[in-house]
Amino acid sequence: MTPHNEAKLGDYADTVLLPGDPLRAKWIAENFLADVKQVNGVRNCLGYTGLWKGKPISVQATGMGQPSCAIYVHELLDVYKVKNLIRVGTCGGLHEKVKIRDVIIAISAATDSSMNDKFAPYHYAPFANFELLSKAAELSKKRKYTTHVASVVSSDVFYVPDGANSYGDLPNHGVLAVEMEASAIYTLAAQFDARALCICTMTDCLVSGDQIDAHQRQTSLTQMVELALDTANEAEPSS
Ligand code: HPA
């Protein structure tokens, strides 16, 4: 169907979870969804559709960084007419008030990427969908996860030269974490009149150097995926 996706029209559900890692997409499909079918395997960027609590949902890996992510997201929106995108990822902490394992629900995403300049001028401010965001925040607080509804920065660079200082004064302007995809997802969702949200678990702190251990990673990712799946099922569109 596209150069990067062999799925047929109708293979994706209206809502797609977006991990970066193809093997995480496989893990989500195999461990959370019922009646799963693989819909994409091109470049091993795996995509699946199945059921969560009886409702259809898909998961599609995006690869790392905005250029890769934007290819899959653009095609999901343009070709496959997907309506809701929920990124489930990890992020680096930029502020001491964010601790390892905390959940970041990205209300907006700053970026050092020039991608948005191709579409949206005026230093466009990419933003989350309100219904998805408020449902995720409500469920996350109910489950007693330490949750920050905050801005993130979607960086083009993973190996920055000077830790959290590489992001200047952003942490003092409500930008609490760094990841690499949210900005492109939010911009494309706005362009296609779709809903998008990015939920991240903080796995490495650029301020303290703390890192999540393997056991905590597994528990946290499980909680985040369940949060995203329930958000998808429960966040009704307002119109
Ligand atoms: N930088 C960018 N993306 C990330 C990081 C990071 O330190 N940790 C997890 N995702």
JSON list of C-alpha atoms and ligand atoms in Angstrom, two decimals:
[
{"chain": "A", "resi": 1, "resn": "MET", "atom": "CA", "xyz": [0.00, 0.00, 0.00]},
{"chain": "A", "resi": 2, "resn": "THR", "atom": "CA", "xyz": [2.87, 2.42, 0.69]},
{"chain": "A", "resi": 3, "resn": "PRO", "atom": "CA", "xyz": [6.66, 2.13, 0.34]},
{"chain": "A", "resi": 4, "resn": "HIS", "atom": "CA", "xyz": [6.89, 1.53, 4.10]},
{"chain": "A", "resi": 5, "resn": "ASN", "atom": "CA", "xyz": [3.70, -0.28, 4.93]},
{"chain": "A", "resi": 6, "resn": "GLU", "atom": "CA", "xyz": [2.16, -3.40, 3.41]},
{"chain": "A", "resi": 7, "resn": "ALA", "atom": "CA", "xyz": [-1.12, -3.15, 5.37]},
{"chain": "A", "resi": 8, "resn": "LYS", "atom": "CA", "xyz": [-4.32, -3.03, 3.36]},
{"chain": "A", "resi": 9, "resn": "LEU", "atom": "CA", "xyz": [-6.97, -0.35, 3.84]},
{"chain": "A", "resi": 10, "resn": "GLY", "atom": "CA", "xyz": [-9.01, -1.32, 6.87]},
{"chain": "A", "resi": 11, "resn": "ASP", "atom": "CA", "xyz": [-6.17, -3.25, 8.49]},
{"chain": "A", "resi": 12, "resn": "TYR", "atom": "CA", "xyz": [-5.57, -0.54, 11.12]},
{"chain": "A", "resi": 13, "resn": "ALA", "atom": "CA", "xyz": [-8.08, 0.33, 13.83]},
{"chain": "A", "resi": 14, "resn": "ASP", "atom": "CA", "xyz": [-9.09, 3.97, 14.35]},
{"chain": "A", "resi": 15, "resn": "THR", "atom": "CA", "xyz": [-6.61, 4.17, 17.22]},
{"chain": "A", "resi": 16, "resn": "VAL", "atom": "CA", "xyz": [-2.93, 3.26, 16.97]},
{"chain": "A", "resi": 17, "resn": "LEU", "atom": "CA", "xyz": [-0.40, 3.03, 19.79]},
{"chain": "A", "resi": 18, "resn": "LEU", "atom": "CA", "xyz": [3.05, 4.19, 18.70]},
{"chain": "A", "resi": 19, "resn": "PRO", "atom": "CA", "xyz": [6.13, 2.74, 20.38]},
{"chain": "A", "resi": 20, "resn": "GLY", "atom": "CA", "xyz": [9.49, 3.51, 18.78]},
{"chain": "A", "resi": 21, "resn": "ASP", "atom": "CA", "xyz": [10.85, -0.01, 19.07]},
{"chain": "A", "resi": 22, "resn": "PRO", "atom": "CA", "xyz": [9.46, -2.71, 16.73]},
{"chain": "A", "resi": 23, "resn": "LEU", "atom": "CA", "xyz": [10.01, -5.36, 19.39]},
{"chain": "A", "resi": 24, "resn": "ARG", "atom": "CA", "xyz": [8.01, -3.30, 21.85]},
{"chain": "A", "resi": 25, "resn": "ALA", "atom": "CA", "xyz": [5.18, -3.22, 19.30]},
{"chain": "A", "resi": 26, "resn": "LYS", "atom": "CA", "xyz": [5.39, -7.02, 19.13]},
{"chain": "A", "resi": 27, "resn": "TRP", "atom": "CA", "xyz": [5.48, -7.28, 22.94]},
{"chain": "A", "resi": 28, "resn": "ILE", "atom": "CA", "xyz": [2.39, -5.05, 23.25]},
{"chain": "A", "resi": 29, "resn": "ALA", "atom": "CA", "xyz": [0.52, -7.04, 20.61]},
{"chain": "A", "resi": 30, "resn": "GLU", "atom": "CA", "xyz": [1.40, -10.41, 22.13]},
{"chain": "A", "resi": 31, "resn": "ASN", "atom": "CA", "xyz": [0.90, -9.52, 25.78]},
{"chain": "A", "resi": 32, "resn": "PHE", "atom": "CA", "xyz": [-2.06, -7.13, 25.81]},
{"chain": "A", "resi": 33, "resn": "LEU", "atom": "CA", "xyz": [-4.20, -7.64, 22.72]},
{"chain": "A", "resi": 34, "resn": "ALA", "atom": "CA", "xyz": [-6.60, -10.45, 21.80]},
{"chain": "A", "resi": 35, "resn": "ASP", "atom": "CA", "xyz": [-7.18, -11.80, 18.29]},
{"chain": "A", "resi": 36, "resn": "VAL", "atom": "CA", "xyz": [-3.97, -10.20, 17.05]},
{"chain": "A", "resi": 37, "resn": "LYS", "atom": "CA", "xyz": [-2.92, -10.05, 13.43]},
{"chain": "A", "resi": 38, "resn": "GLN", "atom": "CA", "xyz": [0.34, -8.62, 12.11]},
{"chain": "A", "resi": 39, "resn": "VAL", "atom": "CA", "xyz": [-0.45, -5.95, 9.50]},
{"chain": "A", "resi": 40, "resn": "ASN", "atom": "CA", "xyz": [2.99, -4.58, 8.69]},
{"chain": "A", "resi": 41, "resn": "GLY", "atom": "CA", "xyz": [6.46, -6.09, 8.51]},
{"chain": "A", "resi": 42, "resn": "VAL", "atom": "CA", "xyz": [8.20, -3.85, 5.98]},
{"chain": "A", "resi": 43, "resn": "ARG", "atom": "CA", "xyz": [11.74, -3.07, 7.25]},
{"chain": "A", "resi": 44, "resn": "ASN", "atom": "CA", "xyz": [10.73, -5.02, 10.36]},
{"chain": "A", "resi": 45, "resn": "CYS", "atom": "CA", "xyz": [8.86, -1.90, 11.51]},
{"chain": "A", "resi": 46, "resn": "LEU", "atom": "CA", "xyz": [6.14, -4.09, 12.95]},
{"chain": "A", "resi": 47, "resn": "GLY", "atom": "CA", "xyz": [2.45, -3.21, 13.06]},
{"chain": "A", "resi": 48, "resn": "TYR", "atom": "CA", "xyz": [-0.43, -5.20, 14.57]},
{"chain": "A", "resi": 49, "resn": "THR", "atom": "CA", "xyz": [-4.16, -4.97, 15.06]},
{"chain": "A", "resi": 50, "resn": "GLY", "atom": "CA", "xyz": [-6.12, -6.72, 17.80]},
{"chain": "A", "resi": 51, "resn": "LEU", "atom": "CA", "xyz": [-8.63, -6.12, 20.56]},
{"chain": "A", "resi": 52, "resn": "TRP", "atom": "CA", "xyz": [-8.27, -4.45, 23.96]},
{"chain": "A", "resi": 53, "resn": "LYS", "atom": "CA", "xyz": [-11.22, -5.15, 26.24]},
{"chain": "A", "resi": 54, "resn": "GLY", "atom": "CA", "xyz": [-13.22, -6.05, 23.16]},
{"chain": "A", "resi": 55, "resn": "LYS", "atom": "CA", "xyz": [-12.45, -2.89, 21.14]},
{"chain": "A", "resi": 56, "resn": "PRO", "atom": "CA", "xyz": [-10.20, -2.85, 18.04]},
{"chain": "A", "resi": 57, "resn": "ILE", "atom": "CA", "xyz": [-6.84, -1.15, 18.46]},
{"chain": "A", "resi": 58, "resn": "SER", "atom": "CA", "xyz": [-3.55, -1.19, 16.56]},
{"chain": "A", "resi": 59, "resn": "VAL", "atom": "CA", "xyz": [0.07, -0.76, 17.45]},
{"chain": "A", "resi": 60, "resn": "GLN", "atom": "CA", "xyz": [2.69, 0.41, 14.97]},
{"chain": "A", "resi": 61, "resn": "ALA", "atom": "CA", "xyz": [6.41, 0.94, 15.60]},
{"chain": "A", "resi": 62, "resn": "THR", "atom": "CA", "xyz": [7.81, 4.27, 14.41]},
{"chain": "A", "resi": 63, "resn": "GLY", "atom": "CA", "xyz": [11.57, 3.84, 14.71]},
{"chain": "A", "resi": 64, "resn": "MET", "atom": "CA", "xyz": [13.59, 6.50, 16.52]},
{"chain": "A", "resi": 65, "resn": "GLY", "atom": "CA", "xyz": [13.48, 10.23, 15.81]},
{"chain": "A", "resi": 66, "resn": "GLN", "atom": "CA", "xyz": [11.10, 12.51, 13.99]},
{"chain": "A", "resi": 67, "resn": "PRO", "atom": "CA", "xyz": [12.00, 11.75, 10.34]},
{"chain": "A", "resi": 68, "resn": "SER", "atom": "CA", "xyz": [11.34, 8.03, 10.79]},
{"chain": "A", "resi": 69, "resn": "CYS", "atom": "CA", "xyz": [8.30, 8.56, 13.00]},
{"chain": "A", "resi": 70, "resn": "ALA", "atom": "CA", "xyz": [6.77, 11.10, 10.61]},
{"chain": "A", "resi": 71, "resn": "ILE", "atom": "CA", "xyz": [6.86, 8.63, 7.71]},
{"chain": "A", "resi": 72, "resn": "TYR", "atom": "CA", "xyz": [4.76, 6.05, 9.58]},
{"chain": "A", "resi": 73, "resn": "VAL", "atom": "CA", "xyz": [2.47, 8.64, 11.16]},
{"chain": "A", "resi": 74, "resn": "HIS", "atom": "CA", "xyz": [1.88, 10.52, 7.89]},
{"chain": "A", "resi": 75, "resn": "GLU", "atom": "CA", "xyz": [0.90, 7.29, 6.15]},
{"chain": "A", "resi": 76, "resn": "LEU", "atom": "CA", "xyz": [-1.32, 6.15, 9.04]},
{"chain": "A", "resi": 77, "resn": "LEU", "atom": "CA", "xyz": [-3.20, 9.45, 8.85]},
{"chain": "A", "resi": 78, "resn": "ASP", "atom": "CA", "xyz": [-3.19, 10.08, 5.10]},
{"chain": "A", "resi": 79, "resn": "VAL", "atom": "CA", "xyz": [-3.57, 6.58, 3.66]},
{"chain": "A", "resi": 80, "resn": "TYR", "atom": "CA", "xyz": [-5.06, 4.50, 6.47]},
{"chain": "A", "resi": 81, "resn": "LYS", "atom": "CA", "xyz": [-7.29, 7.31, 7.84]},
{"chain": "A", "resi": 82, "resn": "VAL", "atom": "CA", "xyz": [-6.36, 6.64, 11.46]},
{"chain": "A", "resi": 83, "resn": "LYS", "atom": "CA", "xyz": [-8.08, 8.98, 13.92]},
{"chain": "A", "resi": 84, "resn": "ASN", "atom": "CA", "xyz": [-6.20, 8.64, 17.22]},
{"chain": "A", "resi": 85, "resn": "LEU", "atom": "CA", "xyz": [-2.49, 8.23, 17.87]},
{"chain": "A", "resi": 86, "resn": "ILE", "atom": "CA", "xyz": [-1.01, 7.52, 21.28]},
{"chain": "A", "resi": 87, "resn": "ARG", "atom": "CA", "xyz": [2.74, 7.37, 21.57]},
{"chain": "A", "resi": 88, "resn": "VAL", "atom": "CA", "xyz": [4.03, 5.12, 24.33]},
{"chain": "A", "resi": 89, "resn": "GLY", "atom": "CA", "xyz": [7.68, 5.88, 24.85]},
{"chain": "A", "resi": 90, "resn": "THR", "atom": "CA", "xyz": [10.49, 6.63, 27.21]},
{"chain": "A", "resi": 91, "resn": "CYS", "atom": "CA", "xyz": [12.02, 10.01, 27.98]},
{"chain": "A", "resi": 92, "resn": "GLY", "atom": "CA", "xyz": [14.98, 11.58, 29.71]},
{"chain": "A", "resi": 93, "resn": "GLY", "atom": "CA", "xyz": [14.32, 13.80, 32.73]},
{"chain": "A", "resi": 94, "resn": "LEU", "atom": "CA", "xyz": [15.41, 17.44, 32.50]},
{"chain": "A", "resi": 95, "resn": "HIS", "atom": "CA", "xyz": [14.20, 18.72, 35.88]},
{"chain": "A", "resi": 96, "resn": "GLU", "atom": "CA", "xyz": [14.90, 17.45, 39.38]},
{"chain": "A", "resi": 97, "resn": "LYS", "atom": "CA", "xyz": [11.18, 17.26, 40.16]},
{"chain": "A", "resi": 98, "resn": "VAL", "atom": "CA", "xyz": [10.80, 14.40, 37.65]},
{"chain": "A", "resi": 99, "resn": "LYS", "atom": "CA", "xyz": [11.96, 11.07, 39.08]},
{"chain": "A", "resi": 100, "resn": "ILE", "atom": "CA", "xyz": [12.75, 7.72, 37.44]},
{"chain": "A", "resi": 101, "resn": "ARG", "atom": "CA", "xyz": [9.48, 5.89, 36.54]},
{"chain": "A", "resi": 102, "resn": "ASP", "atom": "CA", "xyz": [7.35, 9.07, 36.63]},
{"chain": "A", "resi": 103, "resn": "VAL", "atom": "CA", "xyz": [4.78, 9.33, 33.86]},
{"chain": "A", "resi": 104, "resn": "ILE", "atom": "CA", "xyz": [5.00, 12.39, 31.62]},
{"chain": "A", "resi": 105, "resn": "ILE", "atom": "CA", "xyz": [1.89, 13.28, 29.66]},
{"chain": "A", "resi": 106, "resn": "ALA", "atom": "CA", "xyz": [3.07, 15.72, 27.03]},
{"chain": "A", "resi": 107, "resn": "ILE", "atom": "CA", "xyz": [0.72, 18.68, 26.74]},
{"chain": "A", "resi": 108, "resn": "SER", "atom": "CA", "xyz": [2.99, 20.25, 24.11]},
{"chain": "A", "resi": 109, "resn": "ALA", "atom": "CA", "xyz": [6.32, 19.62, 22.46]},
{"chain": "A", "resi": 110, "resn": "ALA", "atom": "CA", "xyz": [9.13, 22.06, 21.73]},
{"chain": "A", "resi": 111, "resn": "THR", "atom": "CA", "xyz": [11.70, 20.91, 19.19]},
{"chain": "A", "resi": 112, "resn": "ASP", "atom": "CA", "xyz": [15.09, 21.64, 17.68]},
{"chain": "A", "resi": 113, "resn": "SER", "atom": "CA", "xyz": [13.96, 19.96, 14.47]},
{"chain": "A", "resi": 114, "resn": "SER", "atom": "CA", "xyz": [13.27, 21.99, 11.34]},
{"chain": "A", "resi": 115, "resn": "MET", "atom": "CA", "xyz": [10.50, 19.59, 10.28]},
{"chain": "A", "resi": 116, "resn": "ASN", "atom": "CA", "xyz": [7.64, 21.83, 11.32]},
{"chain": "A", "resi": 117, "resn": "ASP", "atom": "CA", "xyz": [9.06, 24.70, 9.26]},
{"chain": "A", "resi": 118, "resn": "LYS", "atom": "CA", "xyz": [7.99, 22.76, 6.18]},
{"chain": "A", "resi": 119, "resn": "PHE", "atom": "CA", "xyz": [4.35, 22.95, 7.25]},
{"chain": "A", "resi": 120, "resn": "ALA", "atom": "CA", "xyz": [3.63, 25.44, 9.96]},
{"chain": "A", "resi": 121, "resn": "PRO", "atom": "CA", "xyz": [5.31, 28.84, 10.38]},
{"chain": "A", "resi": 122, "resn": "TYR", "atom": "CA", "xyz": [5.30, 31.22, 13.37]},
{"chain": "A", "resi": 123, "resn": "HIS", "atom": "CA", "xyz": [7.35, 28.83, 15.56]},
{"chain": "A", "resi": 124, "resn": "TYR", "atom": "CA", "xyz": [4.26, 26.64, 15.60]},
{"chain": "A", "resi": 125, "resn": "ALA", "atom": "CA", "xyz": [3.48, 25.14, 19.04]},
{"chain": "A", "resi": 126, "resn": "PRO", "atom": "CA", "xyz": [2.62, 21.43, 18.66]},
{"chain": "A", "resi": 127, "resn": "PHE", "atom": "CA", "xyz": [-0.01, 20.37, 21.19]},
{"chain": "A", "resi": 128, "resn": "ALA", "atom": "CA", "xyz": [-1.79, 17.27, 22.49]},
{"chain": "A", "resi": 129, "resn": "ASN", "atom": "CA", "xyz": [-5.45, 16.47, 22.02]},
{"chain": "A", "resi": 130, "resn": "PHE", "atom": "CA", "xyz": [-7.38, 17.68, 25.05]},
{"chain": "A", "resi": 131, "resn": "GLU", "atom": "CA", "xyz": [-9.72, 14.68, 25.37]},
{"chain": "A", "resi": 132, "resn": "LEU", "atom": "CA", "xyz": [-6.93, 12.13, 25.22]},
{"chain": "A", "resi": 133, "resn": "LEU", "atom": "CA", "xyz": [-4.77, 14.22, 27.53]},
{"chain": "A", "resi": 134, "resn": "SER", "atom": "CA", "xyz": [-7.42, 14.77, 30.18]},
{"chain": "A", "resi": 135, "resn": "LYS", "atom": "CA", "xyz": [-8.49, 11.09, 30.15]},
{"chain": "A", "resi": 136, "resn": "ALA", "atom": "CA", "xyz": [-4.88, 9.90, 30.45]},
{"chain": "A", "resi": 137, "resn": "ALA", "atom": "CA", "xyz": [-4.21, 12.35, 33.30]},
{"chain": "A", "resi": 138, "resn": "GLU", "atom": "CA", "xyz": [-7.39, 11.27, 35.10]},
{"chain": "A", "resi": 139, "resn": "LEU", "atom": "CA", "xyz": [-6.61, 7.53, 34.78]},
{"chain": "A", "resi": 140, "resn": "SER", "atom": "CA", "xyz": [-2.96, 7.98, 35.68]},
{"chain": "A", "resi": 141, "resn": "LYS", "atom": "CA", "xyz": [-3.77, 9.91, 38.87]},
{"chain": "A", "resi": 142, "resn": "LYS", "atom": "CA", "xyz": [-6.49, 7.40, 39.79]},
{"chain": "A", "resi": 143, "resn": "ARG", "atom": "CA", "xyz": [-3.87, 4.63, 39.51]},
{"chain": "A", "resi": 144, "resn": "LYS", "atom": "CA", "xyz": [-1.56, 6.67, 41.74]},
{"chain": "A", "resi": 145, "resn": "TYR", "atom": "CA", "xyz": [1.25, 6.94, 39.21]},
{"chain": "A", "resi": 146, "resn": "THR", "atom": "CA", "xyz": [3.36, 10.01, 39.80]},
{"chain": "A", "resi": 147, "resn": "THR", "atom": "CA", "xyz": [2.23, 12.02, 36.81]},
{"chain": "A", "resi": 148, "resn": "HIS", "atom": "CA", "xyz": [3.39, 15.26, 35.25]},
{"chain": "A", "resi": 149, "resn": "VAL", "atom": "CA", "xyz": [1.23, 16.92, 32.62]},
{"chain": "A", "resi": 150, "resn": "ALA", "atom": "CA", "xyz": [4.05, 18.97, 31.16]},
{"chain": "A", "resi": 151, "resn": "SER", "atom": "CA", "xyz": [5.86, 20.01, 28.02]},
{"chain": "A", "resi": 152, "resn": "VAL", "atom": "CA", "xyz": [8.57, 17.88, 26.49]},
{"chain": "A", "resi": 153, "resn": "VAL", "atom": "CA", "xyz": [11.27, 18.71, 23.97]},
{"chain": "A", "resi": 154, "resn": "SER", "atom": "CA", "xyz": [11.49, 16.46, 20.93]},
{"chain": "A", "resi": 155, "resn": "SER", "atom": "CA", "xyz": [15.19, 16.47, 20.24]},
{"chain": "A", "resi": 156, "resn": "ASP", "atom": "CA", "xyz": [16.98, 15.43, 17.06]},
{"chain": "A", "resi": 157, "resn": "VAL", "atom": "CA", "xyz": [20.04, 14.53, 19.11]},
{"chain": "A", "resi": 158, "resn": "PHE", "atom": "CA", "xyz": [20.24, 11.68, 21.62]},
{"chain": "A", "resi": 159, "resn": "TYR", "atom": "CA", "xyz": [23.93, 12.11, 22.56]},
{"chain": "A", "resi": 160, "resn": "VAL", "atom": "CA", "xyz": [23.87, 15.74, 23.63]},
{"chain": "A", "resi": 161, "resn": "PRO", "atom": "CA", "xyz": [27.17, 17.34, 24.69]},
{"chain": "A", "resi": 162, "resn": "ASP", "atom": "CA", "xyz": [26.26, 18.64, 28.14]},
{"chain": "A", "resi": 163, "resn": "GLY", "atom": "CA", "xyz": [23.40, 16.64, 29.70]},
{"chain": "A", "resi": 164, "resn": "ALA", "atom": "CA", "xyz": [20.35, 18.66, 30.76]},
{"chain": "A", "resi": 165, "resn": "ASN", "atom": "CA", "xyz": [22.34, 21.89, 30.22]},
{"chain": "A", "resi": 166, "resn": "SER", "atom": "CA", "xyz": [22.22, 21.15, 26.50]},
{"chain": "A", "resi": 167, "resn": "TYR", "atom": "CA", "xyz": [18.57, 22.22, 26.63]},
{"chain": "A", "resi": 168, "resn": "GLY", "atom": "CA", "xyz": [19.33, 25.67, 28.04]},
{"chain": "A", "resi": 169, "resn": "ASP", "atom": "CA", "xyz": [16.59, 27.22, 30.10]},
{"chain": "A", "resi": 170, "resn": "LEU", "atom": "CA", "xyz": [13.79, 24.97, 28.77]},
{"chain": "A", "resi": 171, "resn": "PRO", "atom": "CA", "xyz": [13.45, 23.07, 32.09]},
{"chain": "A", "resi": 172, "resn": "ASN", "atom": "CA", "xyz": [12.65, 26.40, 33.78]},
{"chain": "A", "resi": 173, "resn": "HIS", "atom": "CA", "xyz": [9.89, 26.96, 31.22]},
{"chain": "A", "resi": 174, "resn": "GLY", "atom": "CA", "xyz": [7.84, 23.85, 31.99]},
{"chain": "A", "resi": 175, "resn": "VAL", "atom": "CA", "xyz": [9.72, 21.51, 29.63]},
{"chain": "A", "resi": 176, "resn": "LEU", "atom": "CA", "xyz": [10.44, 18.64, 32.00]},
{"chain": "A", "resi": 177, "resn": "ALA", "atom": "CA", "xyz": [11.65, 15.85, 29.71]},
{"chain": "A", "resi": 178, "resn": "VAL", "atom": "CA", "xyz": [13.32, 15.06, 26.41]},
{"chain": "A", "resi": 179, "resn": "GLU", "atom": "CA", "xyz": [12.24, 12.47, 23.88]},
{"chain": "A", "resi": 180, "resn": "MET", "atom": "CA", "xyz": [12.47, 12.34, 20.09]},
{"chain": "A", "resi": 181, "resn": "GLU", "atom": "CA", "xyz": [9.05, 12.05, 18.40]},
{"chain": "A", "resi": 182, "resn": "ALA", "atom": "CA", "xyz": [6.18, 13.98, 20.04]},
{"chain": "A", "resi": 183, "resn": "SER", "atom": "CA", "xyz": [6.51, 17.23, 18.07]},
{"chain": "A", "resi": 184, "resn": "ALA", "atom": "CA", "xyz": [6.19, 15.56, 14.67]},
{"chain": "A", "resi": 185, "resn": "ILE", "atom": "CA", "xyz": [3.26, 13.42, 15.84]},
{"chain": "A", "resi": 186, "resn": "TYR", "atom": "CA", "xyz": [1.37, 16.44, 17.19]},
{"chain": "A", "resi": 187, "resn": "THR", "atom": "CA", "xyz": [2.00, 18.54, 14.08]},
{"chain": "A", "resi": 188, "resn": "LEU", "atom": "CA", "xyz": [0.90, 15.80, 11.69]},
{"chain": "A", "resi": 189, "resn": "ALA", "atom": "CA", "xyz": [-2.19, 15.01, 13.78]},
{"chain": "A", "resi": 190, "resn": "ALA", "atom": "CA", "xyz": [-3.21, 18.68, 13.61]},
{"chain": "A", "resi": 191, "resn": "GLN", "atom": "CA", "xyz": [-2.59, 18.71, 9.85]},
{"chain": "A", "resi": 192, "resn": "PHE", "atom": "CA", "xyz": [-4.91, 15.71, 9.35]},
{"chain": "A", "resi": 193, "resn": "ASP", "atom": "CA", "xyz": [-7.49, 16.76, 11.96]},
{"chain": "A", "resi": 194, "resn": "ALA", "atom": "CA", "xyz": [-6.74, 13.71, 14.09]},
{"chain": "A", "resi": 195, "resn": "ARG", "atom": "CA", "xyz": [-6.18, 13.34, 17.84]},
{"chain": "A", "resi": 196, "resn": "ALA", "atom": "CA", "xyz": [-2.74, 12.64, 19.32]},
{"chain": "A", "resi": 197, "resn": "LEU", "atom": "CA", "xyz": [-1.13, 12.16, 22.69]},
{"chain": "A", "resi": 198, "resn": "CYS", "atom": "CA", "xyz": [2.35, 11.22, 23.86]},
{"chain": "A", "resi": 199, "resn": "ILE", "atom": "CA", "xyz": [2.80, 9.38, 27.14]},
{"chain": "A", "resi": 200, "resn": "CYS", "atom": "CA", "xyz": [6.34, 8.70, 28.31]},
{"chain": "A", "resi": 201, "resn": "THR", "atom": "CA", "xyz": [7.97, 6.95, 31.23]},
{"chain": "A", "resi": 202, "resn": "MET", "atom": "CA", "xyz": [11.07, 8.69, 32.52]},
{"chain": "A", "resi": 203, "resn": "THR", "atom": "CA", "xyz": [13.87, 6.14, 32.22]},
{"chain": "A", "resi": 204, "resn": "ASP", "atom": "CA", "xyz": [17.03, 8.23, 32.52]},
{"chain": "A", "resi": 205, "resn": "CYS", "atom": "CA", "xyz": [17.60, 11.49, 34.30]},
{"chain": "A", "resi": 206, "resn": "LEU", "atom": "CA", "xyz": [19.89, 13.95, 32.55]},
{"chain": "A", "resi": 207, "resn": "VAL", "atom": "CA", "xyz": [20.22, 15.94, 35.79]},
{"chain": "A", "resi": 208, "resn": "SER", "atom": "CA", "xyz": [21.21, 13.20, 38.27]},
{"chain": "A", "resi": 209, "resn": "GLY", "atom": "CA", "xyz": [22.39, 10.45, 35.91]},
{"chain": "A", "resi": 210, "resn": "ASP", "atom": "CA", "xyz": [19.89, 8.01, 37.50]},
{"chain": "A", "resi": 211, "resn": "GLN", "atom": "CA", "xyz": [18.69, 5.19, 35.23]},
{"chain": "A", "resi": 212, "resn": "ILE", "atom": "CA", "xyz": [15.80, 2.79, 35.49]},
{"chain": "A", "resi": 213, "resn": "ASP", "atom": "CA", "xyz": [16.68, -0.85, 36.24]},
{"chain": "A", "resi": 214, "resn": "ALA", "atom": "CA", "xyz": [15.40, -3.78, 34.19]},
{"chain": "A", "resi": 215, "resn": "HIS", "atom": "CA", "xyz": [12.66, -4.78, 36.65]},
{"chain": "A", "resi": 216, "resn": "GLN", "atom": "CA", "xyz": [11.34, -1.22, 37.04]},
{"chain": "A", "resi": 217, "resn": "ARG", "atom": "CA", "xyz": [11.41, -0.78, 33.26]},
{"chain": "A", "resi": 218, "resn": "GLN", "atom": "CA", "xyz": [9.18, -3.81, 32.74]},
{"chain": "A", "resi": 219, "resn": "THR", "atom": "CA", "xyz": [6.66, -2.77, 35.42]},
{"chain": "A", "resi": 220, "resn": "SER", "atom": "CA", "xyz": [6.58, 0.85, 34.25]},
{"chain": "A", "resi": 221, "resn": "LEU", "atom": "CA", "xyz": [6.14, -0.04, 30.60]},
{"chain": "A", "resi": 222, "resn": "THR", "atom": "CA", "xyz": [3.30, -2.41, 31.48]},
{"chain": "A", "resi": 223, "resn": "GLN", "atom": "CA", "xyz": [1.55, 0.34, 33.45]},
{"chain": "A", "resi": 224, "resn": "MET", "atom": "CA", "xyz": [2.07, 2.88, 30.66]},
{"chain": "A", "resi": 225, "resn": "VAL", "atom": "CA", "xyz": [0.72, 0.57, 27.96]},
{"chain": "A", "resi": 226, "resn": "GLU", "atom": "CA", "xyz": [-2.38, -0.24, 30.04]},
{"chain": "A", "resi": 227, "resn": "LEU", "atom": "CA", "xyz": [-2.87, 3.48, 30.64]},
{"chain": "A", "resi": 228, "resn": "ALA", "atom": "CA", "xyz": [-2.63, 4.20, 26.91]},
{"chain": "A", "resi": 229, "resn": "LEU", "atom": "CA", "xyz": [-4.99, 1.35, 25.99]},
{"chain": "A", "resi": 230, "resn": "ASP", "atom": "CA", "xyz": [-7.60, 2.43, 28.54]},
{"chain": "A", "resi": 231, "resn": "THR", "atom": "CA", "xyz": [-7.25, 6.06, 27.44]},
{"chain": "A", "resi": 232, "resn": "ALA", "atom": "CA", "xyz": [-7.90, 4.93, 23.87]},
{"chain": "A", "resi": 233, "resn": "ASN", "atom": "CA", "xyz": [-11.04, 3.06, 24.89]},
{"chain": "A", "resi": 234, "resn": "GLU", "atom": "CA", "xyz": [-12.44, 5.69, 27.23]},
{"chain": "A", "resi": 235, "resn": "ALA", "atom": "CA", "xyz": [-11.64, 9.08, 25.66]},
{"chain": "A", "resi": 236, "resn": "GLU", "atom": "CA", "xyz": [-14.72, 9.82, 23.60]},
{"chain": "A", "resi": 237, "resn": "PRO", "atom": "CA", "xyz": [-14.44, 12.56, 20.96]},
{"chain": "A", "resi": 238, "resn": "SER", "atom": "CA", "xyz": [-16.38, 15.70, 21.94]},
{"chain": "A", "resi": 239, "resn": "SER", "atom": "CA", "xyz": [-18.02, 15.95, 18.52]},
{"chain": "B", "resi": 1, "resn": "HPA", "atom": "N1", "xyz": [17.11, 11.73, 25.11]},
{"chain": "B", "resi": 1, "resn": "HPA", "atom": "C1", "xyz": [16.23, 11.59, 24.13]},
{"chain": "B", "resi": 1, "resn": "HPA", "atom": "N2", "xyz": [15.30, 10.68, 24.14]},
{"chain": "B", "resi": 1, "resn": "HPA", "atom": "C2", "xyz": [15.22, 9.85, 25.19]},
{"chain": "B", "resi": 1, "resn": "HPA", "atom": "C3", "xyz": [16.11, 9.95, 26.23]},
{"chain": "B", "resi": 1, "resn": "HPA", "atom": "C4", "xyz": [17.09, 10.93, 26.19]},
{"chain": "B", "resi": 1, "resn": "HPA", "atom": "O1", "xyz": [17.92, 11.07, 27.09]},
{"chain": "B", "resi": 1, "resn": "HPA", "atom": "N3", "xyz": [15.79, 8.97, 27.11]},
{"chain": "B", "resi": 1, "resn": "HPA", "atom": "C5", "xyz": [14.75, 8.31, 26.62]},
{"chain": "B", "resi": 1, "resn": "HPA", "atom": "N4", "xyz": [14.39, 8.84, 25.45]}
]
